[in-house]
Amino acid sequence: MNIRIKQPIVLNEAGGRELNEDFVFPLADQANPEERLFIVSDGEGGANAGEVASKLLTLSMAKYFASTPPVGRIDQGYLDKALRTAEDSLTAYKDAHPESNHMEASMALAHLGDKQLTLAWIGTCRPYYYNGKDQKLLSPAAEFQNEDTLITGSDQPRNLHMTVISVEEIAAEDFIMLVTDGVLEHLQDRNIETMFQAPGIDPQKVNTELNNLS
């Protein structure tokens, strides 16, 4: 089943914080309807360190997907291998820059393949899938809302949580959204669901509203 997507929309601003330690893939000026992998990462560890952590992890994951494209269905093993390369890159940077030893990050990703939509996450980042037909927001990470596990490096290997949606279940009025806790500090799941339920929903309007609220 061939699924086409609209132009991806990116919001990556400091919001109410002094520092923006988030990183997104693809970058806002590079996102296009041909993309199939989307990642957001929220870094921690103070100035520079958090920003470096989120960028390293995001680009390392994207590089793995590009160099080792998933064949058929993505499984936990594939995600684990991708994350191991990202953790290795984080550890290598820490070894070269001891002052950044405390940096760590959360992550959420979405991959739209030929057979399934894969949503994966760890820490405070969240993936969402809005079913337009049923007007319901799927928040697979809801039960992990108090989780404080973060990606720190290869000395403490982690596992991404994962949920899968068959492409046969995806319809033209559906939406995928990845967010960091910069959004979740101001909005709950029911607020996000309400935004998508508005008549004649426009992704750009949702993006603008999220920006205003955050």
PDB file of N, CA and C in Angstrom, residues 120-189:
ATOM      1  N   ALA A 120       8.220   4.967  18.150  1.00  0.00           N
ATOM      2  CA  ALA A 120       9.133   4.525  19.205  1.00  0.00           C
ATOM      3  C   ALA A 120       9.548   5.728  20.040  1.00  0.00           C
ATOM      4  N   TRP A 121       9.891   5.482  21.298  1.00  0.00           N
ATOM      5  CA  TRP A 121      10.216   6.580  22.191  1.00  0.00           C
ATOM      6  C   TRP A 121      10.926   6.086  23.448  1.00  0.00           C
ATOM      7  N   ILE A 122      11.553   7.031  24.144  1.00  0.00           N
ATOM      8  CA  ILE A 122      12.122   6.787  25.461  1.00  0.00           C
ATOM      9  C   ILE A 122      12.203   8.128  26.182  1.00  0.00           C
ATOM     10  N   GLY A 123      11.981   8.114  27.482  1.00  0.00           N
ATOM     11  CA  GLY A 123      12.055   9.341  28.258  1.00  0.00           C
ATOM     12  C   GLY A 123      10.814  10.201  28.118  1.00  0.00           C
ATOM     13  N   THR A 124      11.011  11.510  28.048  1.00  0.00           N
ATOM     14  CA  THR A 124       9.889  12.447  28.094  1.00  0.00           C
ATOM     15  C   THR A 124       9.360  12.853  26.725  1.00  0.00           C
ATOM     16  N   CYS A 125       9.980  12.414  25.644  1.00  0.00           N
ATOM     17  CA  CYS A 125       9.446  12.682  24.306  1.00  0.00           C
ATOM     18  C   CYS A 125       8.285  11.732  24.019  1.00  0.00           C
ATOM     19  N   ARG A 126       7.354  12.186  23.191  1.00  0.00           N
ATOM     20  CA  ARG A 126       6.142  11.397  22.954  1.00  0.00           C
ATOM     21  C   ARG A 126       5.756  11.363  21.476  1.00  0.00           C
ATOM     22  N   PRO A 127       5.348  10.175  20.967  1.00  0.00           N
ATOM     23  CA  PRO A 127       4.750  10.090  19.638  1.00  0.00           C
ATOM     24  C   PRO A 127       3.227  10.023  19.768  1.00  0.00           C
ATOM     25  N   TYR A 128       2.536  10.643  18.833  1.00  0.00           N
ATOM     26  CA  TYR A 128       1.073  10.595  18.800  1.00  0.00           C
ATOM     27  C   TYR A 128       0.602  10.204  17.407  1.00  0.00           C
ATOM     28  N   TYR A 129      -0.536   9.506  17.381  1.00  0.00           N
ATOM     29  CA  TYR A 129      -1.177   9.172  16.116  1.00  0.00           C
ATOM     30  C   TYR A 129      -2.657   9.506  16.252  1.00  0.00           C
ATOM     31  N   TYR A 130      -3.123  10.397  15.395  1.00  0.00           N
ATOM     32  CA  TYR A 130      -4.531  10.787  15.455  1.00  0.00           C
ATOM     33  C   TYR A 130      -5.312  10.077  14.366  1.00  0.00           C
ATOM     34  N   ASN A 131      -6.317   9.289  14.781  1.00  0.00           N
ATOM     35  CA  ASN A 131      -7.201   8.568  13.868  1.00  0.00           C
ATOM     36  C   ASN A 131      -8.366   9.490  13.513  1.00  0.00           C
ATOM     37  N   GLY A 132      -8.327  10.041  12.294  1.00  0.00           N
ATOM     38  CA  GLY A 132      -9.330  11.018  11.895  1.00  0.00           C
ATOM     39  C   GLY A 132     -10.727  10.438  11.779  1.00  0.00           C
ATOM     40  N   LYS A 133     -10.832   9.185  11.361  1.00  0.00           N
ATOM     41  CA  LYS A 133     -12.150   8.565  11.205  1.00  0.00           C
ATOM     42  C   LYS A 133     -12.855   8.436  12.543  1.00  0.00           C
ATOM     43  N   ASP A 134     -12.150   7.942  13.542  1.00  0.00           N
ATOM     44  CA  ASP A 134     -12.738   7.760  14.872  1.00  0.00           C
ATOM     45  C   ASP A 134     -12.552   8.982  15.754  1.00  0.00           C
ATOM     46  N   GLN A 135     -11.789   9.968  15.267  1.00  0.00           N
ATOM     47  CA  GLN A 135     -11.488  11.192  16.023  1.00  0.00           C
ATOM     48  C   GLN A 135     -10.915  10.862  17.404  1.00  0.00           C
ATOM     49  N   LYS A 136      -9.941   9.959  17.379  1.00  0.00           N
ATOM     50  CA  LYS A 136      -9.306   9.529  18.622  1.00  0.00           C
ATOM     51  C   LYS A 136      -7.787   9.711  18.515  1.00  0.00           C
ATOM     52  N   LEU A 137      -7.206  10.132  19.602  1.00  0.00           N
ATOM     53  CA  LEU A 137      -5.762  10.308  19.667  1.00  0.00           C
ATOM     54  C   LEU A 137      -5.139   9.100  20.347  1.00  0.00           C
ATOM     55  N   LEU A 138      -4.234   8.426  19.634  1.00  0.00           N
ATOM     56  CA  LEU A 138      -3.500   7.306  20.211  1.00  0.00           C
ATOM     57  C   LEU A 138      -2.225   7.851  20.835  1.00  0.00           C
ATOM     58  N   SER A 139      -2.081   7.634  22.129  1.00  0.00           N
ATOM     59  CA  SER A 139      -0.896   8.074  22.858  1.00  0.00           C
ATOM     60  C   SER A 139      -0.253   6.853  23.499  1.00  0.00           C
ATOM     61  N   PRO A 140       0.557   6.109  22.722  1.00  0.00           N
ATOM     62  CA  PRO A 140       1.108   4.853  23.241  1.00  0.00           C
ATOM     63  C   PRO A 140       2.026   5.036  24.439  1.00  0.00           C
ATOM     64  N   ALA A 141       2.535   6.251  24.637  1.00  0.00           N
ATOM     65  CA  ALA A 141       3.464   6.491  25.741  1.00  0.00           C
ATOM     66  C   ALA A 141       2.764   6.948  27.012  1.00  0.00           C
ATOM     67  N   ALA A 142       1.421   7.001  26.986  1.00  0.00           N
ATOM     68  CA  ALA A 142       0.682   7.543  28.123  1.00  0.00           C
ATOM     69  C   ALA A 142       0.980   6.815  29.427  1.00  0.00           C
ATOM     70  N   GLU A 143       1.117   5.506  29.362  1.00  0.00           N
ATOM     71  CA  GLU A 143       1.359   4.739  30.583  1.00  0.00           C
ATOM     72  C   GLU A 143       2.781   4.923  31.108  1.00  0.00           C
ATOM     73  N   PHE A 144       3.633   5.575  30.311  1.00  0.00           N
ATOM     74  CA  PHE A 144       5.005   5.812  30.734  1.00  0.00           C
ATOM     75  C   PHE A 144       5.244   7.281  31.072  1.00  0.00           C
ATOM     76  N   GLN A 145       4.165   8.000  31.402  1.00  0.00           N
ATOM     77  CA  GLN A 145       4.274   9.445  31.552  1.00  0.00           C
ATOM     78  C   GLN A 145       5.202   9.868  32.686  1.00  0.00           C
ATOM     79  N   ASN A 146       5.443   9.000  33.641  1.00  0.00           N
ATOM     80  CA  ASN A 146       6.337   9.337  34.746  1.00  0.00           C
ATOM     81  C   ASN A 146       7.729   8.736  34.583  1.00  0.00           C
ATOM     82  N   GLU A 147       7.981   8.174  33.415  1.00  0.00           N
ATOM     83  CA  GLU A 147       9.280   7.544  33.170  1.00  0.00           C
ATOM     84  C   GLU A 147      10.387   8.593  33.118  1.00  0.00           C
ATOM     85  N   ASP A 148      11.498   8.307  33.772  1.00  0.00           N
ATOM     86  CA  ASP A 148      12.631   9.228  33.758  1.00  0.00           C
ATOM     87  C   ASP A 148      13.873   8.613  33.121  1.00  0.00           C
ATOM     88  N   THR A 149      13.702   7.489  32.402  1.00  0.00           N
ATOM     89  CA  THR A 149      14.822   6.843  31.726  1.00  0.00           C
ATOM     90  C   THR A 149      15.288   7.696  30.559  1.00  0.00           C
ATOM     91  N   LEU A 150      16.588   7.946  30.486  1.00  0.00           N
ATOM     92  CA  LEU A 150      17.157   8.757  29.422  1.00  0.00           C
ATOM     93  C   LEU A 150      18.305   8.011  28.752  1.00  0.00           C
ATOM     94  N   ILE A 151      18.627   8.413  27.536  1.00  0.00           N
ATOM     95  CA  ILE A 151      19.754   7.837  26.816  1.00  0.00           C
ATOM     96  C   ILE A 151      21.014   8.547  27.288  1.00  0.00           C
ATOM     97  N   THR A 152      21.954   7.792  27.848  1.00  0.00           N
ATOM     98  CA  THR A 152      23.158   8.395  28.411  1.00  0.00           C
ATOM     99  C   THR A 152      24.435   7.977  27.697  1.00  0.00           C
ATOM    100  N   GLY A 153      24.427   6.835  27.017  1.00  0.00           N
ATOM    101  CA  GLY A 153      25.619   6.358  26.329  1.00  0.00           C
ATOM    102  C   GLY A 153      25.714   4.852  26.360  1.00  0.00           C
ATOM    103  N   SER A 154      26.763   4.305  25.776  1.00  0.00           N
ATOM    104  CA  SER A 154      26.890   2.856  25.640  1.00  0.00           C
ATOM    105  C   SER A 154      27.169   2.145  26.959  1.00  0.00           C
ATOM    106  N   ASP A 155      27.554   2.900  28.003  1.00  0.00           N
ATOM    107  CA  ASP A 155      27.790   2.258  29.298  1.00  0.00           C
ATOM    108  C   ASP A 155      26.481   1.874  29.976  1.00  0.00           C
ATOM    109  N   GLN A 156      25.368   2.485  29.552  1.00  0.00           N
ATOM    110  CA  GLN A 156      24.043   2.149  30.060  1.00  0.00           C
ATOM    111  C   GLN A 156      23.085   1.997  28.883  1.00  0.00           C
ATOM    112  N   PRO A 157      23.183   0.908  28.134  1.00  0.00           N
ATOM    113  CA  PRO A 157      22.340   0.726  26.947  1.00  0.00           C
ATOM    114  C   PRO A 157      20.855   0.706  27.295  1.00  0.00           C
ATOM    115  N   ARG A 158      20.082   1.361  26.470  1.00  0.00           N
ATOM    116  CA  ARG A 158      18.638   1.466  26.685  1.00  0.00           C
ATOM    117  C   ARG A 158      17.876   0.742  25.574  1.00  0.00           C
ATOM    118  N   ASN A 159      16.573   0.675  25.754  1.00  0.00           N
ATOM    119  CA  ASN A 159      15.687   0.121  24.734  1.00  0.00           C
ATOM    120  C   ASN A 159      14.549   1.089  24.496  1.00  0.00           C
ATOM    121  N   LEU A 160      14.252   1.345  23.231  1.00  0.00           N
ATOM    122  CA  LEU A 160      13.124   2.195  22.891  1.00  0.00           C
ATOM    123  C   LEU A 160      11.821   1.423  23.067  1.00  0.00           C
ATOM    124  N   HIS A 161      10.810   2.073  23.626  1.00  0.00           N
ATOM    125  CA  HIS A 161       9.469   1.508  23.591  1.00  0.00           C
ATOM    126  C   HIS A 161       8.969   1.588  22.152  1.00  0.00           C
ATOM    127  N   MET A 162       8.065   0.717  21.811  1.00  0.00           N
ATOM    128  CA  MET A 162       7.672   0.624  20.407  1.00  0.00           C
ATOM    129  C   MET A 162       6.211   0.212  20.278  1.00  0.00           C
ATOM    130  N   THR A 163       5.524   0.840  19.325  1.00  0.00           N
ATOM    131  CA  THR A 163       4.180   0.400  18.959  1.00  0.00           C
ATOM    132  C   THR A 163       4.056   0.483  17.447  1.00  0.00           C
ATOM    133  N   VAL A 164       3.202  -0.375  16.877  1.00  0.00           N
ATOM    134  CA  VAL A 164       3.102  -0.495  15.423  1.00  0.00           C
ATOM    135  C   VAL A 164       1.645  -0.337  14.980  1.00  0.00           C
ATOM    136  N   ILE A 165       1.459   0.377  13.876  1.00  0.00           N
ATOM    137  CA  ILE A 165       0.137   0.533  13.268  1.00  0.00           C
ATOM    138  C   ILE A 165       0.244   0.062  11.822  1.00  0.00           C
ATOM    139  N   SER A 166      -0.588  -0.884  11.432  1.00  0.00           N
ATOM    140  CA  SER A 166      -0.571  -1.402  10.067  1.00  0.00           C
ATOM    141  C   SER A 166      -0.982  -0.304   9.084  1.00  0.00           C
ATOM    142  N   VAL A 167      -0.357  -0.283   7.911  1.00  0.00           N
ATOM    143  CA  VAL A 167      -0.692   0.743   6.925  1.00  0.00           C
ATOM    144  C   VAL A 167      -2.144   0.631   6.469  1.00  0.00           C
ATOM    145  N   GLU A 168      -2.731  -0.568   6.573  1.00  0.00           N
ATOM    146  CA  GLU A 168      -4.133  -0.729   6.184  1.00  0.00           C
ATOM    147  C   GLU A 168      -5.069   0.063   7.100  1.00  0.00           C
ATOM    148  N   GLU A 169      -4.585   0.412   8.279  1.00  0.00           N
ATOM    149  CA  GLU A 169      -5.399   1.165   9.234  1.00  0.00           C
ATOM    150  C   GLU A 169      -5.282   2.673   9.052  1.00  0.00           C
ATOM    151  N   ILE A 170      -4.343   3.111   8.221  1.00  0.00           N
ATOM    152  CA  ILE A 170      -4.075   4.539   8.064  1.00  0.00           C
ATOM    153  C   ILE A 170      -4.959   5.123   6.968  1.00  0.00           C
ATOM    154  N   ALA A 171      -5.587   6.264   7.263  1.00  0.00           N
ATOM    155  CA  ALA A 171      -6.487   6.912   6.314  1.00  0.00           C
ATOM    156  C   ALA A 171      -6.018   8.343   6.035  1.00  0.00           C
ATOM    157  N   ALA A 172      -6.640   8.953   5.039  1.00  0.00           N
ATOM    158  CA  ALA A 172      -6.196  10.264   4.555  1.00  0.00           C
ATOM    159  C   ALA A 172      -6.312  11.368   5.603  1.00  0.00           C
ATOM    160  N   GLU A 173      -7.221  11.213   6.547  1.00  0.00           N
ATOM    161  CA  GLU A 173      -7.431  12.276   7.533  1.00  0.00           C
ATOM    162  C   GLU A 173      -6.645  12.064   8.823  1.00  0.00           C
ATOM    163  N   ASP A 174      -5.683  11.144   8.813  1.00  0.00           N
ATOM    164  CA  ASP A 174      -4.899  10.850  10.012  1.00  0.00           C
ATOM    165  C   ASP A 174      -3.671  11.759  10.109  1.00  0.00           C
ATOM    166  N   PHE A 175      -3.153  11.879  11.330  1.00  0.00           N
ATOM    167  CA  PHE A 175      -1.978  12.717  11.579  1.00  0.00           C
ATOM    168  C   PHE A 175      -1.002  11.993  12.496  1.00  0.00           C
ATOM    169  N   ILE A 176       0.273  12.297  12.319  1.00  0.00           N
ATOM    170  CA  ILE A 176       1.333  11.820  13.210  1.00  0.00           C
ATOM    171  C   ILE A 176       2.001  13.044  13.811  1.00  0.00           C
ATOM    172  N   MET A 177       2.259  13.011  15.102  1.00  0.00           N
ATOM    173  CA  MET A 177       2.922  14.139  15.746  1.00  0.00           C
ATOM    174  C   MET A 177       3.920  13.632  16.775  1.00  0.00           C
ATOM    175  N   LEU A 178       5.106  14.221  16.784  1.00  0.00           N
ATOM    176  CA  LEU A 178       6.143  13.920  17.766  1.00  0.00           C
ATOM    177  C   LEU A 178       6.408  15.180  18.569  1.00  0.00           C
ATOM    178  N   VAL A 179       6.461  15.051  19.901  1.00  0.00           N
ATOM    179  CA  VAL A 179       6.659  16.238  20.732  1.00  0.00           C
ATOM    180  C   VAL A 179       7.665  15.963  21.845  1.00  0.00           C
ATOM    181  N   THR A 180       8.262  17.036  22.355  1.00  0.00           N
ATOM    182  CA  THR A 180       9.099  16.967  23.544  1.00  0.00           C
ATOM    183  C   THR A 180       8.283  17.469  24.722  1.00  0.00           C
ATOM    184  N   ASP A 181       8.864  17.427  25.919  1.00  0.00           N
ATOM    185  CA  ASP A 181       8.105  17.852  27.085  1.00  0.00           C
ATOM    186  C   ASP A 181       7.891  19.360  27.126  1.00  0.00           C
ATOM    187  N   GLY A 182       8.533  20.101  26.202  1.00  0.00           N
ATOM    188  CA  GLY A 182       8.243  21.521  26.112  1.00  0.00           C
ATOM    189  C   GLY A 182       6.795  21.781  25.750  1.00  0.00           C
ATOM    190  N   VAL A 183       6.193  20.863  25.006  1.00  0.00           N
ATOM    191  CA  VAL A 183       4.759  20.934  24.700  1.00  0.00           C
ATOM    192  C   VAL A 183       3.943  20.329  25.838  1.00  0.00           C
ATOM    193  N   LEU A 184       4.391  19.202  26.346  1.00  0.00           N
ATOM    194  CA  LEU A 184       3.609  18.465  27.341  1.00  0.00           C
ATOM    195  C   LEU A 184       3.548  19.172  28.695  1.00  0.00           C
ATOM    196  N   GLU A 185       4.442  20.132  28.927  1.00  0.00           N
ATOM    197  CA  GLU A 185       4.358  20.916  30.153  1.00  0.00           C
ATOM    198  C   GLU A 185       3.149  21.833  30.147  1.00  0.00           C
ATOM    199  N   HIS A 186       2.597  22.103  28.955  1.00  0.00           N
ATOM    200  CA  HIS A 186       1.496  23.039  28.824  1.00  0.00           C
ATOM    201  C   HIS A 186       0.199  22.383  28.363  1.00  0.00           C
ATOM    202  N   LEU A 187       0.291  21.199  27.788  1.00  0.00           N
ATOM    203  CA  LEU A 187      -0.889  20.537  27.230  1.00  0.00           C
ATOM    204  C   LEU A 187      -0.979  19.091  27.695  1.00  0.00           C
ATOM    205  N   GLN A 188      -2.210  18.636  27.924  1.00  0.00           N
ATOM    206  CA  GLN A 188      -2.449  17.232  28.209  1.00  0.00           C
ATOM    207  C   GLN A 188      -2.980  16.564  26.950  1.00  0.00           C
ATOM    208  N   ASP A 189      -3.039  15.243  26.971  1.00  0.00           N
ATOM    209  CA  ASP A 189      -3.468  14.504  25.776  1.00  0.00           C
ATOM    210  C   ASP A 189      -4.850  14.939  25.302  1.00  0.00           C
TER     211      ASP A 189
END
